[in-house]
Coordinates of C-alpha atoms in Angstrom, one line a residue:
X983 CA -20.9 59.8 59.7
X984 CA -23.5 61.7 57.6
X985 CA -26.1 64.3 59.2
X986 CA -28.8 62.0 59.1
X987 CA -27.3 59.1 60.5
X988 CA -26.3 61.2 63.5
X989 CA -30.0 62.3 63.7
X990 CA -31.5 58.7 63.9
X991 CA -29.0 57.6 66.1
X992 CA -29.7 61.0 68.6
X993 CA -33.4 59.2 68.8
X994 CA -33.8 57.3 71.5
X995 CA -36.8 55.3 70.1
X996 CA -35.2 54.8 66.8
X997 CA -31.9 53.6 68.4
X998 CA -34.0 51.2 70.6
X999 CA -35.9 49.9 67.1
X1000 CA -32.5 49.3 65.7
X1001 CA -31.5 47.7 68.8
X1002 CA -33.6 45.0 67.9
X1003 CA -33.1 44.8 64.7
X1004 CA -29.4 43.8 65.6
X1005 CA -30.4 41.8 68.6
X1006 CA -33.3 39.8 66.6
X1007 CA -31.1 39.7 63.6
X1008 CA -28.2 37.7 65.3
X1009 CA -30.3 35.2 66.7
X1010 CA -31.9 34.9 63.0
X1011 CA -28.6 34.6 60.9
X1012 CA -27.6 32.0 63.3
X1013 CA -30.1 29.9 63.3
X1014 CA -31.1 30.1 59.1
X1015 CA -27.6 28.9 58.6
X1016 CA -27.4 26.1 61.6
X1017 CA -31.2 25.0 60.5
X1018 CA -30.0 23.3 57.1
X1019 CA -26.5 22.0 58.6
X1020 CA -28.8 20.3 61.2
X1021 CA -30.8 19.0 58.4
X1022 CA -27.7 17.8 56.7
X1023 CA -26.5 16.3 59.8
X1024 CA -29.1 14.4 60.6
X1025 CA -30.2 13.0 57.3
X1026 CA -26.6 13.2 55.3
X1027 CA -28.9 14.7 52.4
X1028 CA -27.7 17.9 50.8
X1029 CA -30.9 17.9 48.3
X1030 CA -33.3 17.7 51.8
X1031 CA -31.0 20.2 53.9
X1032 CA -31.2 22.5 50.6
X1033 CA -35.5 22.5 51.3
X1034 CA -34.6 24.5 54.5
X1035 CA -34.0 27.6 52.4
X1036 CA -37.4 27.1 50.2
X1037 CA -39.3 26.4 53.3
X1038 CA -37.9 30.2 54.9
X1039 CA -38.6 32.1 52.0
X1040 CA -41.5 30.1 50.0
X1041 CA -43.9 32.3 52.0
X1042 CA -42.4 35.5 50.6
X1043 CA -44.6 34.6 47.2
X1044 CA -47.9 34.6 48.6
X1045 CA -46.5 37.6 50.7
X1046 CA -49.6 39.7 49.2
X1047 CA -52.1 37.7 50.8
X1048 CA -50.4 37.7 54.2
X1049 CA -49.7 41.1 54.3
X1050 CA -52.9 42.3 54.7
X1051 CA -52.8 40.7 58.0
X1052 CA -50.6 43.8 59.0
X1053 CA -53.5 46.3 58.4
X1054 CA -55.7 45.2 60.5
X1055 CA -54.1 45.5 63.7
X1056 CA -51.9 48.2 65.1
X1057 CA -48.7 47.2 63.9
X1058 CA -46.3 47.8 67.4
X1059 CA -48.5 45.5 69.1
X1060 CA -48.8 42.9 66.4
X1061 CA -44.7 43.2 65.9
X1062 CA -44.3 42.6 70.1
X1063 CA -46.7 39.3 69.6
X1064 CA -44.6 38.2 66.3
X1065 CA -41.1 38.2 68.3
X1066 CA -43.5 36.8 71.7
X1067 CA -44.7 33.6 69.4
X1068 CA -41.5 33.1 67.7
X1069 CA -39.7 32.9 70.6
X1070 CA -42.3 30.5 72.6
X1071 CA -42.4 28.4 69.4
X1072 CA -38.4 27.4 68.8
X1073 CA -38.4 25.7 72.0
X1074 CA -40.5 22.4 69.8
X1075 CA -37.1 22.5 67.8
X1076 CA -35.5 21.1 71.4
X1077 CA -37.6 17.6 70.9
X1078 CA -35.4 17.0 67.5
X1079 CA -33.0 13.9 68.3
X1080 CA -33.0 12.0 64.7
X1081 CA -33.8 12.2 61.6
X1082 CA -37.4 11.0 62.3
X1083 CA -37.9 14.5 63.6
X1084 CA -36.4 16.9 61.2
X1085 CA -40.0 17.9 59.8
X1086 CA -39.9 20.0 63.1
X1087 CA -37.5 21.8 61.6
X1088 CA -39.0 22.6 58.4
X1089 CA -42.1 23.3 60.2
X1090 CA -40.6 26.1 62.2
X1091 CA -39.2 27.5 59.5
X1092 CA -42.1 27.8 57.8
X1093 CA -43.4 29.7 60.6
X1094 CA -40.1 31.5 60.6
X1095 CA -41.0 32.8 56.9
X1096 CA -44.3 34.0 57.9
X1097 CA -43.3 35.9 60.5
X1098 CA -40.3 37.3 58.2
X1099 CA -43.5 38.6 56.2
X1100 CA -45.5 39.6 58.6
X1101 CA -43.0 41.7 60.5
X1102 CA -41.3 43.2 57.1
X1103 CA -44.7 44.5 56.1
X1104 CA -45.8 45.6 59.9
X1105 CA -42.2 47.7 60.4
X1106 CA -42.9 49.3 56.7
X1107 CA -46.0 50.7 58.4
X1108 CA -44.8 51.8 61.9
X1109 CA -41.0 53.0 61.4
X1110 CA -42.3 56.6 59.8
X1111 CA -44.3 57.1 62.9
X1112 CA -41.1 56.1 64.7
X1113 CA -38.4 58.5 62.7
X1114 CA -38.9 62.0 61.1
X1115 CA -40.0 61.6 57.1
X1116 CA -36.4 63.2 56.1
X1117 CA -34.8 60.8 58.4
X1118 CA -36.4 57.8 56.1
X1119 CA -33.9 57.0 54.3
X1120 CA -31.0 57.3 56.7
X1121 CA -32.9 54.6 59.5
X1122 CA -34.1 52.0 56.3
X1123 CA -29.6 52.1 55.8
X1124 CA -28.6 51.8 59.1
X1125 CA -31.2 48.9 59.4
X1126 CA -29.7 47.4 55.9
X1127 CA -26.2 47.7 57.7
X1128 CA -27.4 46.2 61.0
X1129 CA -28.6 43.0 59.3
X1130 CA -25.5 42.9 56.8
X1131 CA -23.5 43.4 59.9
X1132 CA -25.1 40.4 61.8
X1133 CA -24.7 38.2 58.5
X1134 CA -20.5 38.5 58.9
X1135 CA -20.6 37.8 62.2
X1136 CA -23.9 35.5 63.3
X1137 CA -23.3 32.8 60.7
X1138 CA -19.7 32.0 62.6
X1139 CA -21.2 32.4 66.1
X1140 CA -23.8 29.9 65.6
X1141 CA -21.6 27.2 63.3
X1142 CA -19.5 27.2 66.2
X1143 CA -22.1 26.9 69.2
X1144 CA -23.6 23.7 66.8
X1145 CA -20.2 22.2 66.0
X1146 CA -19.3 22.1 70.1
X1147 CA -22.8 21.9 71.3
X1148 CA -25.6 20.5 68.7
X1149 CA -28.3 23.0 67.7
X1150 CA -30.4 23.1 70.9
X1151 CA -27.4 25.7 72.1
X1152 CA -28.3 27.9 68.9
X1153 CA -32.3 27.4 69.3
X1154 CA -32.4 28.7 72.9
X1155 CA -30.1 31.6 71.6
X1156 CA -32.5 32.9 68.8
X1157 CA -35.5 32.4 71.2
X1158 CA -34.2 34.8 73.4
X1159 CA -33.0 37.3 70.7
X1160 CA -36.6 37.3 70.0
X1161 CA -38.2 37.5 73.5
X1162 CA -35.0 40.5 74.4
X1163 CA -36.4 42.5 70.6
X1164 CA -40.3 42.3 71.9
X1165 CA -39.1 43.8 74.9
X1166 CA -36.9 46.6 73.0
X1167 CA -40.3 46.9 70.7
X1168 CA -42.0 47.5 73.9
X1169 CA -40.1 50.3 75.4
X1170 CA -40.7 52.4 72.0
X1171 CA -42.6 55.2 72.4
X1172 CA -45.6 55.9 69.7
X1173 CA -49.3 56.7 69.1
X1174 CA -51.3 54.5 66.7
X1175 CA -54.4 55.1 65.6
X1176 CA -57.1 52.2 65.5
X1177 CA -57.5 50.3 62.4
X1178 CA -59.7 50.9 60.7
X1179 CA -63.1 48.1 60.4
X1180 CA -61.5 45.2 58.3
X1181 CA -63.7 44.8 54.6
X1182 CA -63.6 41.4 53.0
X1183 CA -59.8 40.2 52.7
X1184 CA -60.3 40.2 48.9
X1185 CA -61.1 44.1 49.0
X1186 CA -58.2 44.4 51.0
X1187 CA -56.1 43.1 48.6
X1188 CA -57.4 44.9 45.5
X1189 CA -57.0 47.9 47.5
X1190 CA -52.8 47.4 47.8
X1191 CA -52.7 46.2 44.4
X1192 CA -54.9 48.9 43.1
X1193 CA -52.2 51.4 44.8
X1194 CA -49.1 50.2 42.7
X1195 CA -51.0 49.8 39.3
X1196 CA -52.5 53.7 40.1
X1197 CA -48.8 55.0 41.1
X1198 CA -47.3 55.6 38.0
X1199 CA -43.7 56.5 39.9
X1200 CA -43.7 53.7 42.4
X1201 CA -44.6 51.3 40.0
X1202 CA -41.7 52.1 38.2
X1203 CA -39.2 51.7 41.3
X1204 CA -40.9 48.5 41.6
X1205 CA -40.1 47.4 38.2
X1206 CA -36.9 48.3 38.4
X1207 CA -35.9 46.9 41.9
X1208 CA -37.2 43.4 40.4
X1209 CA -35.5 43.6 37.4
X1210 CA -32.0 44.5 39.6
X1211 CA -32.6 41.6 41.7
X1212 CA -33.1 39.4 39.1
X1213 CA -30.0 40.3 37.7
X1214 CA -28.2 40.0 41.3
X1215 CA -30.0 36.5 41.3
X1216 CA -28.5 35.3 38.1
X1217 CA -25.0 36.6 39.5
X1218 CA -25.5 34.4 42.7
X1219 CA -26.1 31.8 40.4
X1220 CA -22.6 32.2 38.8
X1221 CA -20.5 32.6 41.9
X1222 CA -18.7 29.0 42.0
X1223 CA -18.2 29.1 38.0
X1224 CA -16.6 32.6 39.0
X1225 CA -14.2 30.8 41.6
X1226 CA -13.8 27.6 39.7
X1227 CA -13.3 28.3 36.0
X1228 CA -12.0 32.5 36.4
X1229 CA -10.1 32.2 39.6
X1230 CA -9.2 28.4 39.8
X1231 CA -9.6 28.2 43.4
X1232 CA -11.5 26.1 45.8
X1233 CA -15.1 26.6 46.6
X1234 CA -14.2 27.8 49.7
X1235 CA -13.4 30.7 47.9
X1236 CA -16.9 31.9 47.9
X1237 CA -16.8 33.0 51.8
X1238 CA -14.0 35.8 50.7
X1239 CA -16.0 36.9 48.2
X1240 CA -19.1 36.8 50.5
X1241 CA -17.2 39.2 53.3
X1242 CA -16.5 41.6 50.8
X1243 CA -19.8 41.5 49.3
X1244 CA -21.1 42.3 53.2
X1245 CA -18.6 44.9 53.1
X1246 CA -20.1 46.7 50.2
X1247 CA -23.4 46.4 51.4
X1248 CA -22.2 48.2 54.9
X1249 CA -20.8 51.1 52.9
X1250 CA -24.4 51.3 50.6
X1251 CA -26.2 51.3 53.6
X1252 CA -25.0 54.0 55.2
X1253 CA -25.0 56.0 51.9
X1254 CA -28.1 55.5 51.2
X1255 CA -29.7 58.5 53.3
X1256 CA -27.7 60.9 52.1
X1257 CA -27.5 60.2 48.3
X1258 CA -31.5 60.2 48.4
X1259 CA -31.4 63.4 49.9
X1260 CA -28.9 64.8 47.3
X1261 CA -30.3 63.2 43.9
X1262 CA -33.5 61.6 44.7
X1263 CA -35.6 58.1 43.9
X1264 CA -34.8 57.5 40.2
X1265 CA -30.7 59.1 40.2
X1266 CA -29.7 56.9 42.5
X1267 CA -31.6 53.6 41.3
X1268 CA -30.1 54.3 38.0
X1269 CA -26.9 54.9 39.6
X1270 CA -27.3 51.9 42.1
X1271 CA -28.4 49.9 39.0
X1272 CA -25.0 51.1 36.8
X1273 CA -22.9 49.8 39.9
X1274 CA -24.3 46.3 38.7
X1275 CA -23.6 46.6 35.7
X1276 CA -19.7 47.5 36.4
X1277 CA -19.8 44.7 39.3
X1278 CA -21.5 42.3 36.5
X1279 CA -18.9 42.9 34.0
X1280 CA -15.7 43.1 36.4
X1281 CA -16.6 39.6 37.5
X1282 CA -16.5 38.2 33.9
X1283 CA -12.7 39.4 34.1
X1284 CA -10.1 36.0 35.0
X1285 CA -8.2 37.9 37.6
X1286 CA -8.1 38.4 41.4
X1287 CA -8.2 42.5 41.6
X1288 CA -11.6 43.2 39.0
X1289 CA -13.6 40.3 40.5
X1290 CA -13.0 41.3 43.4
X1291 CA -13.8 45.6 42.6
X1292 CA -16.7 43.5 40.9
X1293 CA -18.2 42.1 43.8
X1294 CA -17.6 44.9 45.9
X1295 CA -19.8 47.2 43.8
X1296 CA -22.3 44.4 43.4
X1297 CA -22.3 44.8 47.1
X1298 CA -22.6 48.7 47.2
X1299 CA -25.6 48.6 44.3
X1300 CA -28.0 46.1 45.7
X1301 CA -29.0 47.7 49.1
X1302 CA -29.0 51.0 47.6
X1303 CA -31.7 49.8 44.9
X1304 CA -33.6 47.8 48.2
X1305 CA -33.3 51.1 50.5
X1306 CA -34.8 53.6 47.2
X1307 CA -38.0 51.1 47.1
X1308 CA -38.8 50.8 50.5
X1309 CA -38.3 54.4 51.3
X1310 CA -40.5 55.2 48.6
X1311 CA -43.1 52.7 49.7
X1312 CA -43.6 53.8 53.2
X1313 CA -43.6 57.4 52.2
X1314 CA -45.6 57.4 49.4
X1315 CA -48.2 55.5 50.6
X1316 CA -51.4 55.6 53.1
X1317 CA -50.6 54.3 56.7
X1318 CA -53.6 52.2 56.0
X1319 CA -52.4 50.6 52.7
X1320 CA -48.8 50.2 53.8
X1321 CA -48.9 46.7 55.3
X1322 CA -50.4 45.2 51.8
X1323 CA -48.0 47.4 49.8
X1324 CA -45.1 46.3 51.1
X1325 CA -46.0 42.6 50.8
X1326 CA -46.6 43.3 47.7
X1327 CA -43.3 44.9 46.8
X1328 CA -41.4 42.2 48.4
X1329 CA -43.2 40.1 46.3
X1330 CA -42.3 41.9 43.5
X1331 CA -38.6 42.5 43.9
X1332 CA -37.6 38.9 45.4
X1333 CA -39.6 36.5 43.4
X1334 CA -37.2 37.3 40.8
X1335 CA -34.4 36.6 42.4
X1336 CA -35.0 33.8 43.2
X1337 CA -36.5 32.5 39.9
X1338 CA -33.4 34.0 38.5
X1339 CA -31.0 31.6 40.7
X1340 CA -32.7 28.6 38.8
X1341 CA -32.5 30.0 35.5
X1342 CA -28.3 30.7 36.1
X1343 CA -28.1 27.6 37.2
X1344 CA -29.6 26.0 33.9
X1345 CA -27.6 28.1 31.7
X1346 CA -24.6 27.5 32.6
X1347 CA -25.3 24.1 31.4
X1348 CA -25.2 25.2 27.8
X1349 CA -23.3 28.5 28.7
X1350 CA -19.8 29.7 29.5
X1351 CA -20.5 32.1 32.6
X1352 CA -18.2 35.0 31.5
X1353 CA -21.4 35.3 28.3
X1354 CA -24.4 35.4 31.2
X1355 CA -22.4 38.1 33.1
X1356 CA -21.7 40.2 30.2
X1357 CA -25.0 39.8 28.9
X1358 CA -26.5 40.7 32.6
X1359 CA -23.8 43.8 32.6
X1360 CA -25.7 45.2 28.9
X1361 CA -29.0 44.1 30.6
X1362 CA -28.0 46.6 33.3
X1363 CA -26.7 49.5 31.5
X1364 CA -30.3 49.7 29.7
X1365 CA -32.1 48.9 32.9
X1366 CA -30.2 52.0 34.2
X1367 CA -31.1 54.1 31.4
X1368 CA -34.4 53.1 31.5
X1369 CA -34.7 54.1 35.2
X1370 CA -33.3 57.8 35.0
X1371 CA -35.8 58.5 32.6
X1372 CA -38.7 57.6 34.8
X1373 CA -39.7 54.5 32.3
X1374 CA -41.7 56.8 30.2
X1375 CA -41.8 56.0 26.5
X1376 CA -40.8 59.4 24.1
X1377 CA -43.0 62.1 23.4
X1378 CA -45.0 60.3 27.1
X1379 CA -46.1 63.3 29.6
X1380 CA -43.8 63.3 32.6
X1381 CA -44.5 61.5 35.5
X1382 CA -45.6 63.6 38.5
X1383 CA -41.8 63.9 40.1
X1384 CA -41.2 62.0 43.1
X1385 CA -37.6 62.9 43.2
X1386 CA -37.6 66.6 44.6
X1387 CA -35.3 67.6 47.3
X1388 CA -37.4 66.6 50.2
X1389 CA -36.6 70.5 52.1
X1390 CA -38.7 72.0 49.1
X1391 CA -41.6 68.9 49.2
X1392 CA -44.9 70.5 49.2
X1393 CA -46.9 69.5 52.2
X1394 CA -49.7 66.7 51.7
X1395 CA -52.7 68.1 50.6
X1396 CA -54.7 66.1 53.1
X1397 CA -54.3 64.0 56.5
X1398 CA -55.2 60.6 57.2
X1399 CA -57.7 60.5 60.3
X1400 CA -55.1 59.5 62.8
X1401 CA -52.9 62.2 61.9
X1402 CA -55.3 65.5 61.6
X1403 CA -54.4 66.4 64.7
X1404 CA -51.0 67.0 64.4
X1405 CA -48.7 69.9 64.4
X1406 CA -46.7 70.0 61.4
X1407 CA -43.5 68.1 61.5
X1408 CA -40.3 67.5 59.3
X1409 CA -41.6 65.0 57.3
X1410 CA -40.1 65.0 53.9
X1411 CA -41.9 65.2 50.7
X1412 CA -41.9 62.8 47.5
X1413 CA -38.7 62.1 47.6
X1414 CA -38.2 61.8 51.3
X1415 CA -36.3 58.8 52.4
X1416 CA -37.8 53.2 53.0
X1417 CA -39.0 51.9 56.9
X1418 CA -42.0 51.6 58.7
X1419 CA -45.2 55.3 63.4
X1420 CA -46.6 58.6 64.9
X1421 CA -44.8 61.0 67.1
X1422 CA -45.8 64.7 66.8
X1423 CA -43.0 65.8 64.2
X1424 CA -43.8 62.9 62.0
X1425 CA -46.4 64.4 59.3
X1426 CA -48.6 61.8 57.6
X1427 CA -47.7 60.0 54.6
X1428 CA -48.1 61.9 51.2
X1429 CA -51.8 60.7 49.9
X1430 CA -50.5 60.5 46.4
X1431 CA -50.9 56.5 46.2
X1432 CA -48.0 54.6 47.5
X1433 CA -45.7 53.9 50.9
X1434 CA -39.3 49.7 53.1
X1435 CA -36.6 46.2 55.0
X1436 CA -37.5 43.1 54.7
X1437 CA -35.0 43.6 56.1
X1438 CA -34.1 40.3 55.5
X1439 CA -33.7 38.5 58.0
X1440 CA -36.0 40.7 60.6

């Protein structure tokens, strides 16, 4: 266990906030997965259960728009009433009986992606108040691991409860995951600062989008973290050609490969505080980005061993690329801009992803799979390239750097209003560590121009 984990997990409010992230992300895994088999159940449509997925995460494209919502309140409070109304509203979910009622079901989880939104972009804004700026990094992969934890273990937990019981079982289990993580919110100790007086929701929005375009560096990460998860996308896409045609076994395959996936994922998140701290933002996206590349390639390979090397470092690279952007987000960004920038970001980095899974899927119509993952694995190797070198064209001035050592960041030039006050802390500089606060030791957010996990699922 690294330095910095040890430090976030000494903090007693940061251990509670990752308490329920665990606790909130249980109920959640179980119930995304039992929501389309109920669907499937009850309509025997595979097309209609399939709309269950679209209906979560359609809200994540207008995530710009939604996230300004989370700068105009003060974000603890307005996280404690997001896990308060989720958990009143999955109760309607009990009335569903037939298939007469399963637009119940799509309507809550509607609501559910909303509130995925909402709280991604609110938690990007409080957690630096909540853990020291060096610390950054360290929290945003322990919360990656939490929710890729829950995601090997939830998914089981909840099948089971629905094949014995039905889905009411799994409803009232996720409603009180949600009421148990308000409560956890609730014991967290922090000072927030009023918002400020909201301006015209189309100001608002300029203002986040204004941020990226100005932020030469962030902008960059951004690029780079969409590109990636396109890529990762286009390799979801794949995975049953991978199991079919390379390893000639059954579909069921797919859940091996899943678990070690997970695994990876475990191991980049909890390397991902550390290997900021050591090579900073744009080392370890290139280097995140090169572990897809190999992971890319490997699974173009017709045996057991490399596909399976493959999809472990497909694991490893994808939260580390995640973690680097929304550390870089929250630190580089006002308090009062963070909300809207991270909406944005998610924006940014998902929609591809899940543009890319349609355009695998049409490809390997006309395409033998083994050419789309080779062609991804070049794709990566220059992405990688392009991402060391800060995505500056030659003979370009350098980028102001945002990957320093965060013990020799300079302090920001000035403080935010809600922060002036305070002592200086241990807050790390530009290339601190991606999360979402205001104790004493936590120094305000660099006012360069930028500022994490969607976590994904809460």
């Amino acid at each position: 266990m690294s330095w910095g984990t040890t430090r976030v997990l000494g903090n007693r409010d940061a251990g509670r906030y990752l308490t329920s992230v665990l606790v909130s992300g249980f109920g959640t895994a179980a119930m995304l997965l039992v929501a389309g088999i109920w669907v499937k159940d009850l309509t025997g449509s595979s097309s209609v259960a399939g709309l269950v997925t679209l209906g979560t995460w359609g809200p994540t494209l207008v995530a710009p728009l939604i996230g300004v919502l989370a700068d105009r309140f003060r974000r603890r409070p307005l996280l404690i009433a997001l896990h308060l109304a989720m958990a009143a509203l999955l109760p309607v979910l009990l009335l569903v009986d037939s298939a007469a009622r399963v637009w119940l079901i799509f309507a809550v989880m509607v609501a559910y992606g909303v509130s995925f939104v909402l709280i991604d972009s609110a938690e990007a804004a409080l957690v630096p108040a909540v853990v020291p700026g060096e610390l950054l990094g360290d929290f945003n992969g322990l919360r990656m691991t939490v929710n890729e934890g829950m995601k090997l273990v939830a998914p089981l937990a909840g099948a089971g409860l629905f094949a014995a019981y039905g889905g009411h079982p799994v409803v009232l289990l996720d409603a009180a995951t949600f009421a148990l993580a308000a409560l956890l919110l609730a014991l967290i100790r922090v000072r927030e600062a009023p918002p400020a007086p909201p301006e015209p929701w189309t100001r608002q929005l300029a203002e986040g989008l204004g941020h990226l375009r100005r932020h030469t560096p962030l902008r960059h990460l951004v690029v780079c973290t969409g590109a990636a998860m396109l890529l990762i996308g286009i390799n979801g896409a794949l995975a049953y050609a991978v199991v079919d045609e390379g390893l000639h076994r059954p579909p069921e395959f797919n859940g091996v490969l899943g678990t070690m996936q997970g695994v990876g994922s475990l191991v980049g998140g909890l390397a991902a505080g550390t290997l900021l701290r050591r090579l900073g933002d744009r080392r370890v996206t290139a280097a995140a980005i090169a572990l897809l590349a190999a992971g890319l390639a490997l699974r173009a390979a017709p045996g057991l061993v490399p596909v399976v090397a493959g999809t472990l470092a497909v694991g490893i690279g994808a939260p580390l690329v995640l973690i680097t952007v929304w550390t870089a987000v929250q630190r580089e960004t006002p308090n009062a801009l963070v909300g809207r920038v991270s909406a944005t970001v998610n924006t940014l980095t998902f929609g591809p992803g899940t543009l890319a899974v349609l355009a695998g899927a049409s490809l390997l119509v006309l395409v033998d799979y083994r050419v789309i993952q080779l062609v991804g694995a070049a794709g990566a190797v220059l992405l990688a390239g392009w991402a060391l070198r800060g995505g500056r064209r030659p003979g370009a001035p350098a980028a102001p750097p945002t990957d320093h050592p965060a013990e020799t960041a300079p302090a920001p030039a000035t403080a935010t209003p809600q922060t002036a006050a305070r002592p200086p802390g241990r807050r790390s500089g530009a290339d601190g560590v991606p999360g979402r606060g205001r104790p004493a030791w936590s120094r305000p957010p660099a006012t360069a121009s930028v500022s994490r996990r969607s976590r994904r699922p809460r």
